[in-house]
Amino acid sequence: MIAIAAGWRFTLGLRSDGTVLAAGRTAEGQCAVESWRGVVAVSCGDWHSVGVRADGTVVGTGNDSRGQCAVDGWRGVVDASAGHLQTMGLRRDGSVLSTVRDSPTAVWSDVLAVAAGSGHTVALRSDGTVVATADLGGVGRDVATWTDIEAVAAGSEFTLGLRSDGTVVGAGVLPG
């Protein structure tokens, strides 16, 4: 395996040959990945899975109740993040795609990474700052003050940021 992703009661594994394995809960079809080929990145949401192919196209499977698997027309994508009822895509040019209608991410630019949580999405910009789609548990307000961030992760109601000095910052309703 060259990459793994974990969702709600299921897991995906990406093989070096671009094929994907799945294990776990299959009730919503999120593990129906056996036909995927040429995949270079995978992500799991609560009830759906997405894969980015080497040619920049995206595939999705599973619960599509809010159109979270409607990624067939996406092009030029380098990474994707599956959340609760949304999927985000990062294009080569630093712009962001979303399956959420009228998403504020349409105006985001110069983005290096995206992370979809349960009720929000965050993006890491090339200047080390972070933006969010919602102020869920204070996430939007708090991440706006972060600087020198190198990586982000979105959880159920929280976001984590990894700073270049190795410290971690958090916002929202943090677990534990």
mmCIF file of C-alpha atoms in Angstrom:
data_model
loop_
_atom_site.group_PDB
_atom_site.id
_atom_site.type_symbol
_atom_site.label_atom_id
_atom_site.label_comp_id
_atom_site.label_asym_id
_atom_site.label_seq_id
_atom_site.Cartn_x
_atom_site.Cartn_y
_atom_site.Cartn_z
ATOM 1 C CA MET A 1 0.000 0.000 0.000
ATOM 2 C CA ILE A 2 1.158 3.519 -0.734
ATOM 3 C CA ALA A 3 -1.737 5.345 0.962
ATOM 4 C CA ILE A 4 -4.685 4.636 3.216
ATOM 5 C CA ALA A 5 -7.835 6.524 4.202
ATOM 6 C CA ALA A 6 -10.360 5.885 6.944
ATOM 7 C CA GLY A 7 -14.051 6.735 6.936
ATOM 8 C CA TRP A 8 -16.937 5.908 9.198
ATOM 9 C CA ARG A 9 -16.581 2.130 9.657
ATOM 10 C CA PHE A 10 -14.621 1.528 6.448
ATOM 11 C CA THR A 11 -11.103 1.898 5.073
ATOM 12 C CA LEU A 12 -9.525 2.312 1.639
ATOM 13 C CA GLY A 13 -6.044 1.252 0.610
ATOM 14 C CA LEU A 14 -4.260 2.538 -2.478
ATOM 15 C CA ARG A 15 -1.865 0.130 -4.176
ATOM 16 C CA SER A 16 1.229 1.215 -6.091
ATOM 17 C CA ASP A 17 -0.393 0.006 -9.338
ATOM 18 C CA GLY A 18 -3.250 2.557 -8.957
ATOM 19 C CA THR A 19 -5.912 0.098 -7.858
ATOM 20 C CA VAL A 20 -7.886 0.487 -4.634
ATOM 21 C CA LEU A 21 -8.924 -1.991 -1.947
ATOM 22 C CA ALA A 22 -11.765 -1.465 0.523
ATOM 23 C CA ALA A 23 -12.783 -3.101 3.782
ATOM 24 C CA GLY A 24 -15.569 -2.492 6.250
ATOM 25 C CA ARG A 25 -19.150 -1.262 6.090
ATOM 26 C CA THR A 26 -20.587 -1.469 2.585
ATOM 27 C CA ALA A 27 -24.249 -0.492 3.151
ATOM 28 C CA GLU A 28 -24.017 2.762 1.178
ATOM 29 C CA GLY A 29 -21.757 1.415 -1.585
ATOM 30 C CA GLN A 30 -18.681 3.287 -0.345
ATOM 31 C CA CYS A 31 -16.504 0.192 -0.816
ATOM 32 C CA ALA A 32 -17.434 -0.352 -4.495
ATOM 33 C CA VAL A 33 -13.959 0.616 -5.716
ATOM 34 C CA GLU A 34 -12.862 -2.606 -7.428
ATOM 35 C CA SER A 35 -13.104 -1.036 -10.911
ATOM 36 C CA TRP A 36 -10.999 2.039 -10.089
ATOM 37 C CA ARG A 37 -7.733 2.230 -12.046
ATOM 38 C CA GLY A 38 -4.975 4.817 -12.312
ATOM 39 C CA VAL A 39 -5.757 6.262 -8.878
ATOM 40 C CA VAL A 40 -3.094 8.362 -7.106
ATOM 41 C CA ALA A 41 -5.046 9.575 -4.031
ATOM 42 C CA VAL A 42 -8.068 8.379 -2.029
ATOM 43 C CA SER A 43 -10.309 9.908 0.624
ATOM 44 C CA CYS A 44 -13.166 8.586 2.743
ATOM 45 C CA GLY A 45 -16.185 10.507 3.933
ATOM 46 C CA ASP A 46 -18.774 9.235 6.337
ATOM 47 C CA TRP A 47 -20.622 7.243 3.678
ATOM 48 C CA HIS A 48 -18.783 7.839 0.402
ATOM 49 C CA SER A 49 -15.344 7.434 -1.154
ATOM 50 C CA VAL A 50 -13.461 9.460 -3.752
ATOM 51 C CA GLY A 51 -10.344 8.782 -5.759
ATOM 52 C CA VAL A 52 -8.157 11.094 -7.818
ATOM 53 C CA ARG A 53 -6.719 9.600 -10.997
ATOM 54 C CA ALA A 54 -3.308 10.385 -12.464
ATOM 55 C CA ASP A 55 -4.997 12.219 -15.349
ATOM 56 C CA GLY A 56 -6.664 14.691 -12.923
ATOM 57 C CA THR A 57 -10.151 13.191 -13.093
ATOM 58 C CA VAL A 58 -12.056 12.083 -9.996
ATOM 59 C CA VAL A 59 -14.252 9.068 -9.225
ATOM 60 C CA GLY A 60 -16.735 8.691 -6.391
ATOM 61 C CA THR A 61 -18.965 5.994 -4.957
ATOM 62 C CA GLY A 62 -21.339 5.537 -2.043
ATOM 63 C CA ASN A 63 -24.134 7.613 -0.550
ATOM 64 C CA ASP A 64 -24.885 10.465 -2.945
ATOM 65 C CA SER A 65 -27.867 12.002 -1.130
ATOM 66 C CA ARG A 66 -26.409 15.541 -1.413
ATOM 67 C CA GLY A 67 -24.485 15.037 -4.656
ATOM 68 C CA GLN A 68 -21.243 14.313 -2.817
ATOM 69 C CA CYS A 69 -20.311 11.728 -5.454
ATOM 70 C CA ALA A 70 -21.053 14.075 -8.386
ATOM 71 C CA VAL A 71 -17.379 14.466 -9.319
ATOM 72 C CA ASP A 72 -17.361 12.838 -12.768
ATOM 73 C CA GLY A 73 -16.883 16.158 -14.585
ATOM 74 C CA TRP A 74 -13.965 17.368 -12.485
ATOM 75 C CA ARG A 75 -10.688 17.885 -14.368
ATOM 76 C CA GLY A 76 -7.225 19.090 -13.393
ATOM 77 C CA VAL A 77 -7.590 17.811 -9.827
ATOM 78 C CA VAL A 78 -4.502 16.911 -7.764
ATOM 79 C CA ASP A 79 -6.210 16.038 -4.473
ATOM 80 C CA ALA A 80 -9.691 15.515 -3.034
ATOM 81 C CA SER A 81 -11.214 15.341 0.419
ATOM 82 C CA ALA A 82 -14.481 13.577 1.265
ATOM 83 C CA GLY A 83 -16.423 14.863 4.270
ATOM 84 C CA HIS A 84 -19.807 14.095 5.745
ATOM 85 C CA LEU A 85 -22.042 15.201 2.868
ATOM 86 C CA GLN A 86 -19.526 17.008 0.674
ATOM 87 C CA THR A 87 -16.475 16.439 -1.476
ATOM 88 C CA MET A 88 -13.799 19.027 -2.123
ATOM 89 C CA GLY A 89 -11.297 18.975 -4.963
ATOM 90 C CA LEU A 90 -8.025 20.849 -5.286
ATOM 91 C CA ARG A 91 -6.998 21.817 -8.814
ATOM 92 C CA ARG A 92 -3.458 22.201 -10.104
ATOM 93 C CA ASP A 93 -3.929 25.978 -10.286
ATOM 94 C CA GLY A 94 -4.762 26.254 -6.551
ATOM 95 C CA SER A 95 -8.494 26.709 -7.021
ATOM 96 C CA VAL A 96 -11.051 24.576 -5.181
ATOM 97 C CA LEU A 97 -14.029 22.565 -6.432
ATOM 98 C CA SER A 98 -16.970 21.621 -4.232
ATOM 99 C CA THR A 99 -20.030 19.430 -4.530
ATOM 100 C CA VAL A 100 -21.842 21.886 -2.224
ATOM 101 C CA ARG A 101 -24.039 24.300 -4.161
ATOM 102 C CA ASP A 102 -23.044 27.971 -3.668
ATOM 103 C CA SER A 103 -20.014 26.979 -1.619
ATOM 104 C CA PRO A 104 -17.839 29.888 -0.451
ATOM 105 C CA THR A 105 -14.851 27.854 -1.633
ATOM 106 C CA ALA A 106 -15.522 29.097 -5.177
ATOM 107 C CA VAL A 107 -13.583 32.280 -4.341
ATOM 108 C CA TRP A 108 -10.648 30.554 -2.627
ATOM 109 C CA SER A 109 -7.383 30.758 -4.525
ATOM 110 C CA ASP A 110 -3.716 29.947 -4.033
ATOM 111 C CA VAL A 111 -4.698 26.828 -2.066
ATOM 112 C CA LEU A 112 -2.205 24.027 -1.314
ATOM 113 C CA ALA A 113 -4.488 21.589 0.545
ATOM 114 C CA VAL A 114 -8.160 21.063 1.434
ATOM 115 C CA ALA A 115 -9.761 19.079 4.253
ATOM 116 C CA ALA A 116 -13.474 18.295 4.547
ATOM 117 C CA GLY A 117 -15.001 17.641 7.961
ATOM 118 C CA SER A 118 -18.555 16.879 8.970
ATOM 119 C CA GLY A 119 -19.965 20.395 8.808
ATOM 120 C CA HIS A 120 -17.115 22.467 7.435
ATOM 121 C CA THR A 121 -14.186 22.564 5.044
ATOM 122 C CA VAL A 122 -10.787 24.174 5.543
ATOM 123 C CA ALA A 123 -8.064 25.125 3.102
ATOM 124 C CA LEU A 124 -4.369 25.785 3.543
ATOM 125 C CA ARG A 125 -3.107 28.690 1.454
ATOM 126 C CA SER A 126 0.421 28.976 0.089
ATOM 127 C CA ASP A 127 1.211 31.812 2.535
ATOM 128 C CA GLY A 128 0.634 29.470 5.510
ATOM 129 C CA THR A 129 -2.783 30.860 6.438
ATOM 130 C CA VAL A 130 -6.039 28.889 6.696
ATOM 131 C CA VAL A 131 -9.631 29.626 5.659
ATOM 132 C CA ALA A 132 -12.839 27.771 6.574
ATOM 133 C CA THR A 133 -16.371 27.550 5.177
ATOM 134 C CA ALA A 134 -18.150 27.734 8.531
ATOM 135 C CA ASP A 135 -17.725 29.034 12.055
ATOM 136 C CA LEU A 136 -18.732 25.670 13.499
ATOM 137 C CA GLY A 137 -17.597 25.669 17.130
ATOM 138 C CA GLY A 138 -15.424 28.735 16.425
ATOM 139 C CA VAL A 139 -13.451 27.046 13.627
ATOM 140 C CA GLY A 140 -13.895 29.848 11.057
ATOM 141 C CA ARG A 141 -12.999 32.622 13.476
ATOM 142 C CA ASP A 142 -10.038 30.832 15.066
ATOM 143 C CA VAL A 143 -8.315 29.474 11.949
ATOM 144 C CA ALA A 144 -8.349 32.959 10.415
ATOM 145 C CA THR A 145 -5.638 33.919 12.949
ATOM 146 C CA TRP A 146 -3.331 30.969 12.230
ATOM 147 C CA THR A 147 -0.010 31.560 10.486
ATOM 148 C CA ASP A 148 2.969 29.431 9.482
ATOM 149 C CA ILE A 149 0.752 26.359 8.905
ATOM 150 C CA GLU A 150 2.063 23.457 6.787
ATOM 151 C CA ALA A 151 -0.810 20.950 6.996
ATOM 152 C CA VAL A 152 -4.498 20.899 8.011
ATOM 153 C CA ALA A 153 -6.998 18.238 9.051
ATOM 154 C CA ALA A 154 -10.758 18.607 9.561
ATOM 155 C CA GLY A 155 -12.703 16.465 12.010
ATOM 156 C CA SER A 156 -16.321 16.323 13.015
ATOM 157 C CA GLU A 157 -16.496 19.755 14.673
ATOM 158 C CA PHE A 158 -12.842 20.735 14.833
ATOM 159 C CA THR A 159 -9.788 21.554 12.750
ATOM 160 C CA LEU A 160 -6.106 20.934 13.430
ATOM 161 C CA GLY A 161 -3.149 22.755 11.927
ATOM 162 C CA LEU A 162 0.490 21.691 11.922
ATOM 163 C CA ARG A 163 2.936 24.590 12.167
ATOM 164 C CA SER A 164 6.388 24.548 10.574
ATOM 165 C CA ASP A 165 7.997 24.319 14.038
ATOM 166 C CA GLY A 166 6.161 21.012 14.656
ATOM 167 C CA THR A 167 3.554 22.385 17.052
ATOM 168 C CA VAL A 168 -0.143 21.705 16.542
ATOM 169 C CA VAL A 169 -2.968 24.240 16.895
ATOM 170 C CA GLY A 170 -6.657 23.402 17.152
ATOM 171 C CA ALA A 171 -10.005 25.137 16.787
ATOM 172 C CA GLY A 172 -13.611 24.129 17.402
ATOM 173 C CA VAL A 173 -14.904 21.429 19.698
ATOM 174 C CA LEU A 174 -11.710 19.438 20.213
ATOM 175 C CA PRO A 175 -11.904 15.735 21.089
ATOM 176 C CA GLY A 176 -10.671 14.287 24.307
#
